[in-house]
mmCIF file of C-alpha atoms in Angstrom:
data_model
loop_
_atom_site.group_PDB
_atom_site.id
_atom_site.type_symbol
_atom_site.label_atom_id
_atom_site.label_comp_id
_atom_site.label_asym_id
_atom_site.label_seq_id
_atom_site.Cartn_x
_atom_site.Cartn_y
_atom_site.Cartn_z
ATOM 1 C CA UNK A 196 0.000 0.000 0.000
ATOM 2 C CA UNK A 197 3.078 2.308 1.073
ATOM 3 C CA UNK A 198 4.677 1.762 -2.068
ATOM 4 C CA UNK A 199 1.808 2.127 -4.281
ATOM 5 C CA UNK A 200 0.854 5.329 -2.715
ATOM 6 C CA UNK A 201 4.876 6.599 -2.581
ATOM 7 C CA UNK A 202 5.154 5.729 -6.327
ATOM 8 C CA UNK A 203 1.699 8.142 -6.462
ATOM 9 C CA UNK A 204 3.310 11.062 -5.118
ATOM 10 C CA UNK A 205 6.003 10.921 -6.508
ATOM 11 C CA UNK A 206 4.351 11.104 -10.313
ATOM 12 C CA UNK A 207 1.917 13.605 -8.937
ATOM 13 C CA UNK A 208 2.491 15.469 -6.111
ATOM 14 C CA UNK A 209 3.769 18.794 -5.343
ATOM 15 C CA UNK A 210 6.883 19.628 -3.491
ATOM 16 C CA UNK A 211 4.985 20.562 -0.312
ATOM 17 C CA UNK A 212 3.432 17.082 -0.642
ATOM 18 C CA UNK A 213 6.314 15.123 -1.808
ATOM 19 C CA UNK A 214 8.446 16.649 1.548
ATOM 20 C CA UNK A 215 5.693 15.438 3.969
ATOM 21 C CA UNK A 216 5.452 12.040 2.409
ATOM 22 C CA UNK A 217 9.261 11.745 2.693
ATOM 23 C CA UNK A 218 9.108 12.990 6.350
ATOM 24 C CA UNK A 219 6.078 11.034 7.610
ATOM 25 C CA UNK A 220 7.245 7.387 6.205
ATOM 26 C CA UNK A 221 10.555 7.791 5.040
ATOM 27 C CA UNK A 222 12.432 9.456 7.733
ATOM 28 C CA UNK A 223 12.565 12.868 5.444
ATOM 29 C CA UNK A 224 14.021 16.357 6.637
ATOM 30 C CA UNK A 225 11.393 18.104 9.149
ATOM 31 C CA UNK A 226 13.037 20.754 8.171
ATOM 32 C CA UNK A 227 12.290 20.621 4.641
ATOM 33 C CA UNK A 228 8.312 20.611 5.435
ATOM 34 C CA UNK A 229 8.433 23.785 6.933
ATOM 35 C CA UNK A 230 10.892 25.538 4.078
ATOM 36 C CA UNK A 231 7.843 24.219 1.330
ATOM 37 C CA UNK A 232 5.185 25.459 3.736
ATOM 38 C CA UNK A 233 6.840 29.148 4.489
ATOM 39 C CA UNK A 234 7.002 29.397 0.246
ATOM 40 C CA UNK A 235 3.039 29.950 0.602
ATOM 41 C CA UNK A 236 3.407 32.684 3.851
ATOM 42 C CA UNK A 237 2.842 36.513 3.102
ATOM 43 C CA UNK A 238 4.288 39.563 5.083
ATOM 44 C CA UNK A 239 1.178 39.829 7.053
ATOM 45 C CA UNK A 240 1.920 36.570 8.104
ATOM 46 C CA UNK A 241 -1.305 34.882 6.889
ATOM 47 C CA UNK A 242 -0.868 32.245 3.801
ATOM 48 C CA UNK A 243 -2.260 32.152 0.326
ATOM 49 C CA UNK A 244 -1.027 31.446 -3.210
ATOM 50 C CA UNK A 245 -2.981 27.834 -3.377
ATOM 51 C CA UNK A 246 -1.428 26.628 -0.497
ATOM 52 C CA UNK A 247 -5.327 25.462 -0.024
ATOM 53 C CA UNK A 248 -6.206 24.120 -3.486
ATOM 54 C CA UNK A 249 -9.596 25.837 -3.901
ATOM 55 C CA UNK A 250 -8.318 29.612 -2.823
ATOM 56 C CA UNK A 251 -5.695 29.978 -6.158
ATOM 57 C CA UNK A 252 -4.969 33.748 -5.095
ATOM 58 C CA UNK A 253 -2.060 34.739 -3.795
ATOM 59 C CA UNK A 254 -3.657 36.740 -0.784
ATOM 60 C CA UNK A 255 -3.655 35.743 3.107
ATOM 61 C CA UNK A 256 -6.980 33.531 3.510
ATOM 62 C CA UNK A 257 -8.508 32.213 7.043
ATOM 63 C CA UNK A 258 -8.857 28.629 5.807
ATOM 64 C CA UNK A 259 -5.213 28.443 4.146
ATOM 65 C CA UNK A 260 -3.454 29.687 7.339
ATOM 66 C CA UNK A 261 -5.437 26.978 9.320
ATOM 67 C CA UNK A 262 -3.560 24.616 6.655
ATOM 68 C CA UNK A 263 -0.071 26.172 7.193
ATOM 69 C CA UNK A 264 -0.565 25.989 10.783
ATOM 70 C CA UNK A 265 -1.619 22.385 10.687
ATOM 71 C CA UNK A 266 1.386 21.165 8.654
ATOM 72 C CA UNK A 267 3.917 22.772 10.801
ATOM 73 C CA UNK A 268 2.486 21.550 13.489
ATOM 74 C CA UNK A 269 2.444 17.656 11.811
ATOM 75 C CA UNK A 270 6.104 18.331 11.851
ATOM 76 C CA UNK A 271 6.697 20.016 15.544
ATOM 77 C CA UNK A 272 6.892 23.484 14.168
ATOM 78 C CA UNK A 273 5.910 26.529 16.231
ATOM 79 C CA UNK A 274 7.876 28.939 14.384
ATOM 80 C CA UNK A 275 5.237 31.048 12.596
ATOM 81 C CA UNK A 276 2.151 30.791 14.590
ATOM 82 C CA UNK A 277 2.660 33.683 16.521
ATOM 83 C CA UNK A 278 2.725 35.618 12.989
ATOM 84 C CA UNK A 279 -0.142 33.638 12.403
ATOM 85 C CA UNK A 280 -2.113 34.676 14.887
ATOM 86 C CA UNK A 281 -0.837 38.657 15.082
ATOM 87 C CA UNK A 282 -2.235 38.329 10.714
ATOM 88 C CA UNK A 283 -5.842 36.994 12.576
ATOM 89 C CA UNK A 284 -6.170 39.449 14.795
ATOM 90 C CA UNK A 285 -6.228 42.105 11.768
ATOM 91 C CA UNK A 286 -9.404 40.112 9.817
ATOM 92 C CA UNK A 287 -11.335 39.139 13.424
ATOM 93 C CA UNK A 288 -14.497 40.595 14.183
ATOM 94 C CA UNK A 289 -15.857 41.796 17.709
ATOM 95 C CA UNK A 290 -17.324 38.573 18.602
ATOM 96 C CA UNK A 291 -13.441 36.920 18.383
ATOM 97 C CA UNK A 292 -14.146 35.323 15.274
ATOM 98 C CA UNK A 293 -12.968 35.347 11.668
ATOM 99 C CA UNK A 294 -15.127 34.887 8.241
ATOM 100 C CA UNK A 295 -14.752 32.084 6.386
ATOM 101 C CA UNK A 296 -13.181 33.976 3.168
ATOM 102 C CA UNK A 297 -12.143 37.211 2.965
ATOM 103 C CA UNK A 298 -13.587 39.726 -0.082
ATOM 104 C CA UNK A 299 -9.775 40.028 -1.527
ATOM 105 C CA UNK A 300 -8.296 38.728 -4.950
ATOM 106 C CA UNK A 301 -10.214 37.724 -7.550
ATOM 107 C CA UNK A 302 -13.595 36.053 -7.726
ATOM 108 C CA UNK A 303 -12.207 33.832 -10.209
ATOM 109 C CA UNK A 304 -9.593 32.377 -8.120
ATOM 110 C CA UNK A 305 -11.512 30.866 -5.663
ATOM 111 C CA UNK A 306 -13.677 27.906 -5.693
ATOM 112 C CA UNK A 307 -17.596 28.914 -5.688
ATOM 113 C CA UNK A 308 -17.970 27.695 -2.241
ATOM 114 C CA UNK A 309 -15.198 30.026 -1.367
ATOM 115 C CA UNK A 310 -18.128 33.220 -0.663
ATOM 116 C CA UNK A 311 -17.302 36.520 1.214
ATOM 117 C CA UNK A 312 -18.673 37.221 4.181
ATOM 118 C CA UNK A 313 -18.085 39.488 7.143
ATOM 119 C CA UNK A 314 -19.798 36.836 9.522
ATOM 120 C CA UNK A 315 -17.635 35.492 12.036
ATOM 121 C CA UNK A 316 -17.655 31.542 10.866
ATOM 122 C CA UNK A 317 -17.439 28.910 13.567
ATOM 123 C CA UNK A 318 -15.663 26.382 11.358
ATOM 124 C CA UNK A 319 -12.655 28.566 10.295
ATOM 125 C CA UNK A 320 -12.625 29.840 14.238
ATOM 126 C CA UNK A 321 -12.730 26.378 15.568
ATOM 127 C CA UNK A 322 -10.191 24.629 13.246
ATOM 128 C CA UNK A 323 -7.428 27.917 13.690
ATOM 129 C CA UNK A 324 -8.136 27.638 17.810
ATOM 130 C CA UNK A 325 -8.066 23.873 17.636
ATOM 131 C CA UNK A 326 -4.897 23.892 15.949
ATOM 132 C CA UNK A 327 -2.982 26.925 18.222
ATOM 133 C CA UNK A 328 -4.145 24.721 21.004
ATOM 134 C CA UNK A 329 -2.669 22.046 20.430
ATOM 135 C CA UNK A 330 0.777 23.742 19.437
ATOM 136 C CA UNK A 331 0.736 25.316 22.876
ATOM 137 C CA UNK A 332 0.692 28.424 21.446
ATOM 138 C CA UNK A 333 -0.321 31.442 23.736
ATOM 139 C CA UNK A 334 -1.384 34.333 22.001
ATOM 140 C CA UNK A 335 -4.785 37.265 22.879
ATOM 141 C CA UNK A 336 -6.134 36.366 19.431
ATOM 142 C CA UNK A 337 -6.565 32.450 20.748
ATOM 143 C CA UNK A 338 -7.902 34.147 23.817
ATOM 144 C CA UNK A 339 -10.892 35.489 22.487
ATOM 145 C CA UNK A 340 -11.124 33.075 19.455
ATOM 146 C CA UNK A 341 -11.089 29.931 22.101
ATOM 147 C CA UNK A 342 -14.328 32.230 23.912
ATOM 148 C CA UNK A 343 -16.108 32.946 20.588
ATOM 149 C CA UNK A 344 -16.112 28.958 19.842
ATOM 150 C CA UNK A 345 -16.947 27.928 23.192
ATOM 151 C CA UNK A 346 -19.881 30.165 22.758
ATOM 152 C CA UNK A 347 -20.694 28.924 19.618
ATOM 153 C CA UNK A 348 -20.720 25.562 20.198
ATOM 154 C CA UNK A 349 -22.764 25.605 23.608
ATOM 155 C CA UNK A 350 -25.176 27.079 21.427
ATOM 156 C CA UNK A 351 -25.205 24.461 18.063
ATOM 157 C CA UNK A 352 -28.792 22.698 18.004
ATOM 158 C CA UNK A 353 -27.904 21.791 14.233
ATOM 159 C CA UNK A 354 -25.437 21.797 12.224
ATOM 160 C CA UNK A 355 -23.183 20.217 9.414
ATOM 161 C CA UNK A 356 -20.708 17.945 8.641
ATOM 162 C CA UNK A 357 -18.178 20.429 8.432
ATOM 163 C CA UNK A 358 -18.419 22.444 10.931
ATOM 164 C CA UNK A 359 -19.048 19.737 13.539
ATOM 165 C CA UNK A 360 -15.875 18.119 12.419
ATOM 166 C CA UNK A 361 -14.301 21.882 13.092
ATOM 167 C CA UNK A 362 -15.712 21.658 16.191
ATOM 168 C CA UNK A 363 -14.586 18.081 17.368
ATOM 169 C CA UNK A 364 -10.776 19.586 16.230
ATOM 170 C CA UNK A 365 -11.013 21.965 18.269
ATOM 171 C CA UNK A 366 -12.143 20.004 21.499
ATOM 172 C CA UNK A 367 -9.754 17.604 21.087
ATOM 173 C CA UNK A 368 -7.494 20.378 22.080
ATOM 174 C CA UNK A 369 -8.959 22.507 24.494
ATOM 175 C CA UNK A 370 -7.488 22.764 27.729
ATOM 176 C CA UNK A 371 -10.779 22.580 29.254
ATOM 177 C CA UNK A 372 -10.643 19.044 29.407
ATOM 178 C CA UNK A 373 -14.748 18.257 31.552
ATOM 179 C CA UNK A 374 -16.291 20.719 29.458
ATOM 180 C CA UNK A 375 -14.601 19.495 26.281
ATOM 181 C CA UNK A 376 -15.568 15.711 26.768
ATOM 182 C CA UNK A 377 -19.343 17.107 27.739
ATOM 183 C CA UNK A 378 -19.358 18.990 24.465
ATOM 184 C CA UNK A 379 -18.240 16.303 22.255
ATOM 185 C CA UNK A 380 -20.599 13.636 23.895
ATOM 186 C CA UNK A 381 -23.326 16.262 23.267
ATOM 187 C CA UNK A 382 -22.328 16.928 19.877
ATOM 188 C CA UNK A 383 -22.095 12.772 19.041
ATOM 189 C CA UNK A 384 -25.637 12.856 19.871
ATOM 190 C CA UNK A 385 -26.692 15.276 17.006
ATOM 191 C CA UNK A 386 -24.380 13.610 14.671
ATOM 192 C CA UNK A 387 -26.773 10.809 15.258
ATOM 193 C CA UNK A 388 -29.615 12.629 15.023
ATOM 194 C CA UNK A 389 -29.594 14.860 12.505
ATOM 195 C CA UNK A 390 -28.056 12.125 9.805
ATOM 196 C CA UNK A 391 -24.316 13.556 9.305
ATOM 197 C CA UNK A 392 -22.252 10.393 9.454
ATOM 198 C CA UNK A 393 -22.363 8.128 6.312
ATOM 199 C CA UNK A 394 -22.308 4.748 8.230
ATOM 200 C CA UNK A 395 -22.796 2.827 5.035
ATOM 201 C CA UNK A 396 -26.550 2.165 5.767
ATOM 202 C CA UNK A 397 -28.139 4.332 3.755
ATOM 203 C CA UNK A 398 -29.365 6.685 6.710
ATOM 204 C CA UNK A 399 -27.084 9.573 5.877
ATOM 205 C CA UNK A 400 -28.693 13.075 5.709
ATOM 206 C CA UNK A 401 -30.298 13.118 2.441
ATOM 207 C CA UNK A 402 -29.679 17.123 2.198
ATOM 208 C CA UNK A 403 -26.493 16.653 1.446
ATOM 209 C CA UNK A 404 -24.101 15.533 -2.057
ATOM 210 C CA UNK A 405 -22.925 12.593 -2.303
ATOM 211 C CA UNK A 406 -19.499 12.766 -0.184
ATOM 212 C CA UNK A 407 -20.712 15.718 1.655
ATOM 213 C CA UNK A 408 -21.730 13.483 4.888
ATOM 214 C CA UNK A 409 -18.094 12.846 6.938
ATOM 215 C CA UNK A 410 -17.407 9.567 7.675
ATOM 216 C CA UNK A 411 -16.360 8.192 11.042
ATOM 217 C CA UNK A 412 -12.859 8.558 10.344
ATOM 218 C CA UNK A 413 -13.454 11.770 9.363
ATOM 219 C CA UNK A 414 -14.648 12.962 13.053
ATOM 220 C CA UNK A 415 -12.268 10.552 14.554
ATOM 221 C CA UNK A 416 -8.818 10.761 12.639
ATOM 222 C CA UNK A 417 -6.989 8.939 15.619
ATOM 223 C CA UNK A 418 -8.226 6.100 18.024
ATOM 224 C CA UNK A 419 -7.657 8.986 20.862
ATOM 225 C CA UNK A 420 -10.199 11.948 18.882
ATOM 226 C CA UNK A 421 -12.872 12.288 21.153
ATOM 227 C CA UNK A 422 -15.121 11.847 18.489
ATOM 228 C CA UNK A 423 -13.687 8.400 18.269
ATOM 229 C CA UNK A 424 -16.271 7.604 21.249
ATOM 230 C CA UNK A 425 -19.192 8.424 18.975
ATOM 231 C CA UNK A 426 -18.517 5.116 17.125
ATOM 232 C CA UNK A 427 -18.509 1.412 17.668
ATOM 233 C CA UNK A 428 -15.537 -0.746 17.111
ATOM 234 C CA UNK A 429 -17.862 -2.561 14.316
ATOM 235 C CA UNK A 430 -18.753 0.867 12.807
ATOM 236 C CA UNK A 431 -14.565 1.973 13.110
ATOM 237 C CA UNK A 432 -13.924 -1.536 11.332
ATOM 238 C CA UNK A 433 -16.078 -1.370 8.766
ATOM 239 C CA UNK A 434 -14.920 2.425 8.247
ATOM 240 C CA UNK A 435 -11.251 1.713 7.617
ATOM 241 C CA UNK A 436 -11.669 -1.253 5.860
ATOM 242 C CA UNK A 437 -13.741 1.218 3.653
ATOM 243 C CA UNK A 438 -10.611 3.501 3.682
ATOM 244 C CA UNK A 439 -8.043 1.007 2.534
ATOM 245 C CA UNK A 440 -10.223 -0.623 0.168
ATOM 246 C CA UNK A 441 -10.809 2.972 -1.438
ATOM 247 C CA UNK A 442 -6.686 3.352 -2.738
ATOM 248 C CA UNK A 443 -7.183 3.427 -6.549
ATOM 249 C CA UNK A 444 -4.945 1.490 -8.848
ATOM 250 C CA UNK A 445 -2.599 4.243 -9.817
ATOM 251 C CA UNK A 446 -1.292 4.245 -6.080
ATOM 252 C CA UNK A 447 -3.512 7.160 -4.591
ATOM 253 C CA UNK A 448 -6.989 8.019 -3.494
ATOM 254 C CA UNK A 449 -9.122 10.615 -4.520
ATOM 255 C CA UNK A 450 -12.224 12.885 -3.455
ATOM 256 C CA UNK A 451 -15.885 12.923 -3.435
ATOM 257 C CA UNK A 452 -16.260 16.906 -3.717
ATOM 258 C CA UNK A 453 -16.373 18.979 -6.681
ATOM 259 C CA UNK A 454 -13.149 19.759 -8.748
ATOM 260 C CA UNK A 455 -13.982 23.323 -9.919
ATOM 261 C CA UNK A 456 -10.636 23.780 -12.452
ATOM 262 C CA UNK A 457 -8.758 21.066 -13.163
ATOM 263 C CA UNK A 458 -5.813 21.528 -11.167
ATOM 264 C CA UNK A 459 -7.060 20.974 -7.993
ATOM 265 C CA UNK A 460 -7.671 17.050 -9.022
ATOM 266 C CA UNK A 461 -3.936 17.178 -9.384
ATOM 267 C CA UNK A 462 -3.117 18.717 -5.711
ATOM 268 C CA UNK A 463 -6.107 17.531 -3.812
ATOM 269 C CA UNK A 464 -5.407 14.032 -4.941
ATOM 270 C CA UNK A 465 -1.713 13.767 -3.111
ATOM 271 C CA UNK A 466 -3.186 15.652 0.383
ATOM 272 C CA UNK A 467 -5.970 12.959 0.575
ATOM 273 C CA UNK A 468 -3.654 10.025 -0.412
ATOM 274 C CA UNK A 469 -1.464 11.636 2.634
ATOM 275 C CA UNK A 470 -4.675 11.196 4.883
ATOM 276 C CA UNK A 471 -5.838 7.894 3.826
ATOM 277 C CA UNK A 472 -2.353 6.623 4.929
ATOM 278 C CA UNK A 473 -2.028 8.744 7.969
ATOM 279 C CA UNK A 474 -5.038 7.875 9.311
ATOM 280 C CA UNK A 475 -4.893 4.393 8.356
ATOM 281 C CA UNK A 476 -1.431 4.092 10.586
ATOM 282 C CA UNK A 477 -2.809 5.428 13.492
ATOM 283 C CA UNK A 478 -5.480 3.021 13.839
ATOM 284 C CA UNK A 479 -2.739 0.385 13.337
ATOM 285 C CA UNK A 480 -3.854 -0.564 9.905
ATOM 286 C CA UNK A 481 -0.177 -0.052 8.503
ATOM 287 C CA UNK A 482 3.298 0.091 10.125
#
């Protein structure tokens, strides 16, 4: 499977992706990671220039800075999240959130999804605080963001997929360790509910595309997630076998979303190949 997926990347993949592949299962430069991941940071200390696929401007974007900060952090990095963070606090509203997109750029370089708004966004919030968190980063913007999501959350009587995987990231992290485990057993329960987990028995929200509905894996991307409790060991099984069974016969794996211009089949296709295998490991699926 390794060497299926490494003869993938290596056909396919960008630098970024070809560094953290080489790092993560074949002993590659830490270093390295972090020189392909500063190529995408700006002076205001936010990232752009397609580090996230579907944003293809070079401007500072919420959602590509959570991505930065995530792959430093795969690789023990705290260098640049206090830039990070001082770049947030110049986009983040009153409440202590930040939108989801940013009106800067070009319309054109953005997937459709990708909309303006001014609204503080929960999702963006919660996966930026998640991530800070857990790089033990102390900084006044994670102050207030870390309230604003707390807030948000103790609020959430619906929901979707996305965000309520945002939100499980960012209890997983939380200092608040009672309140964190109360949250995510409360938020389990309207996963349930309210159809967003694709257990493979046809009970799935049917508001949503195909692919749309998160998997358990998806909530639960290591046997300690606290989301990880929402599942059974059957459901888990049957998940990952799913997971592995999914690795296409060019070496990779691919996506269920939309590709909006054709190069983001090319770059999405390495990152989720990366996943697959990453998440596969740490359930003990592969050495």
């Amino acid at each position: 499977m390794i060497e299926a997926a490494r003869s993938f990347i290596r056909l396919n993949a960008r630098v970024l992706e070809q560094r953290r592949f080489l790092h993560l299962f074949d002993g590659g430069s830490a270093d390295a990671v972090v020189a392909a991941v500063v190529a995408y940071r700006n002076d205001d200390g936010g990232f752009g220039h397609a580090l996230e696929p579907d944003g293809r401007g070079p401007e500072s974007q919420p959602l590509s800075t959570y991505t930065a900060l995530s792959l430093l952090d795969e690789v023990g990095s705290t260098e640049y999240a206090r830039s990070a963070c001082d770049f947030l606090a110049t986009i983040t509203n009153a409440d202590g959130g930040v939108p989801n997109c940013l009106d800067t750029g070009r319309p054109d370089l953005r997937a459709p999804w990708w909309q303006p708004s001014g609204d503080s966004d929960l999702l963006v919030t919660g996966l930026l605080a998640g991530v800070l968190h857990k790089m033990g980063v102390e900084h006044a913007w994670l102050d207030g963001a870390t309230d604003f999501c707390r807030r948000r959350i103790a609020e959430l009587t619906g929901s979707h997929p996305y965000e309520v995987n945002a939100c499980a990231r960012f209890l997983d992290h939380l200092p608040d360790r009672p309140w964190a485990e109360r949250e995510a057993e409360r938020l389990g329960a309207l996963v349930r509910e309210q159809g967003l987990v694709d257990l493979g028995d046809g009970k799935a929200h049917e508001g949503y595309a195909e692919g749309e509905t998160h998997k358990p894996h998806h909530y639960a991307p290591t046997p300690d997630s606290l989301a990880r409790r929402w599942f059974t060991d059957a459901e888990i099984d049957a998940d990952l076998d799913a997971v592995a069974a999914a690795q296409q016969e060019d070496g990779g794996w691919t996506f269920p979303w939309a590709s909006w211009t054709p190069v983001t089949t090319y770059e999405w296709r390495p990152i989720v190949t990366i996943t697959a295998l990453t998440t596969l490991r740490a359930y003990g699926r592969i050495s």
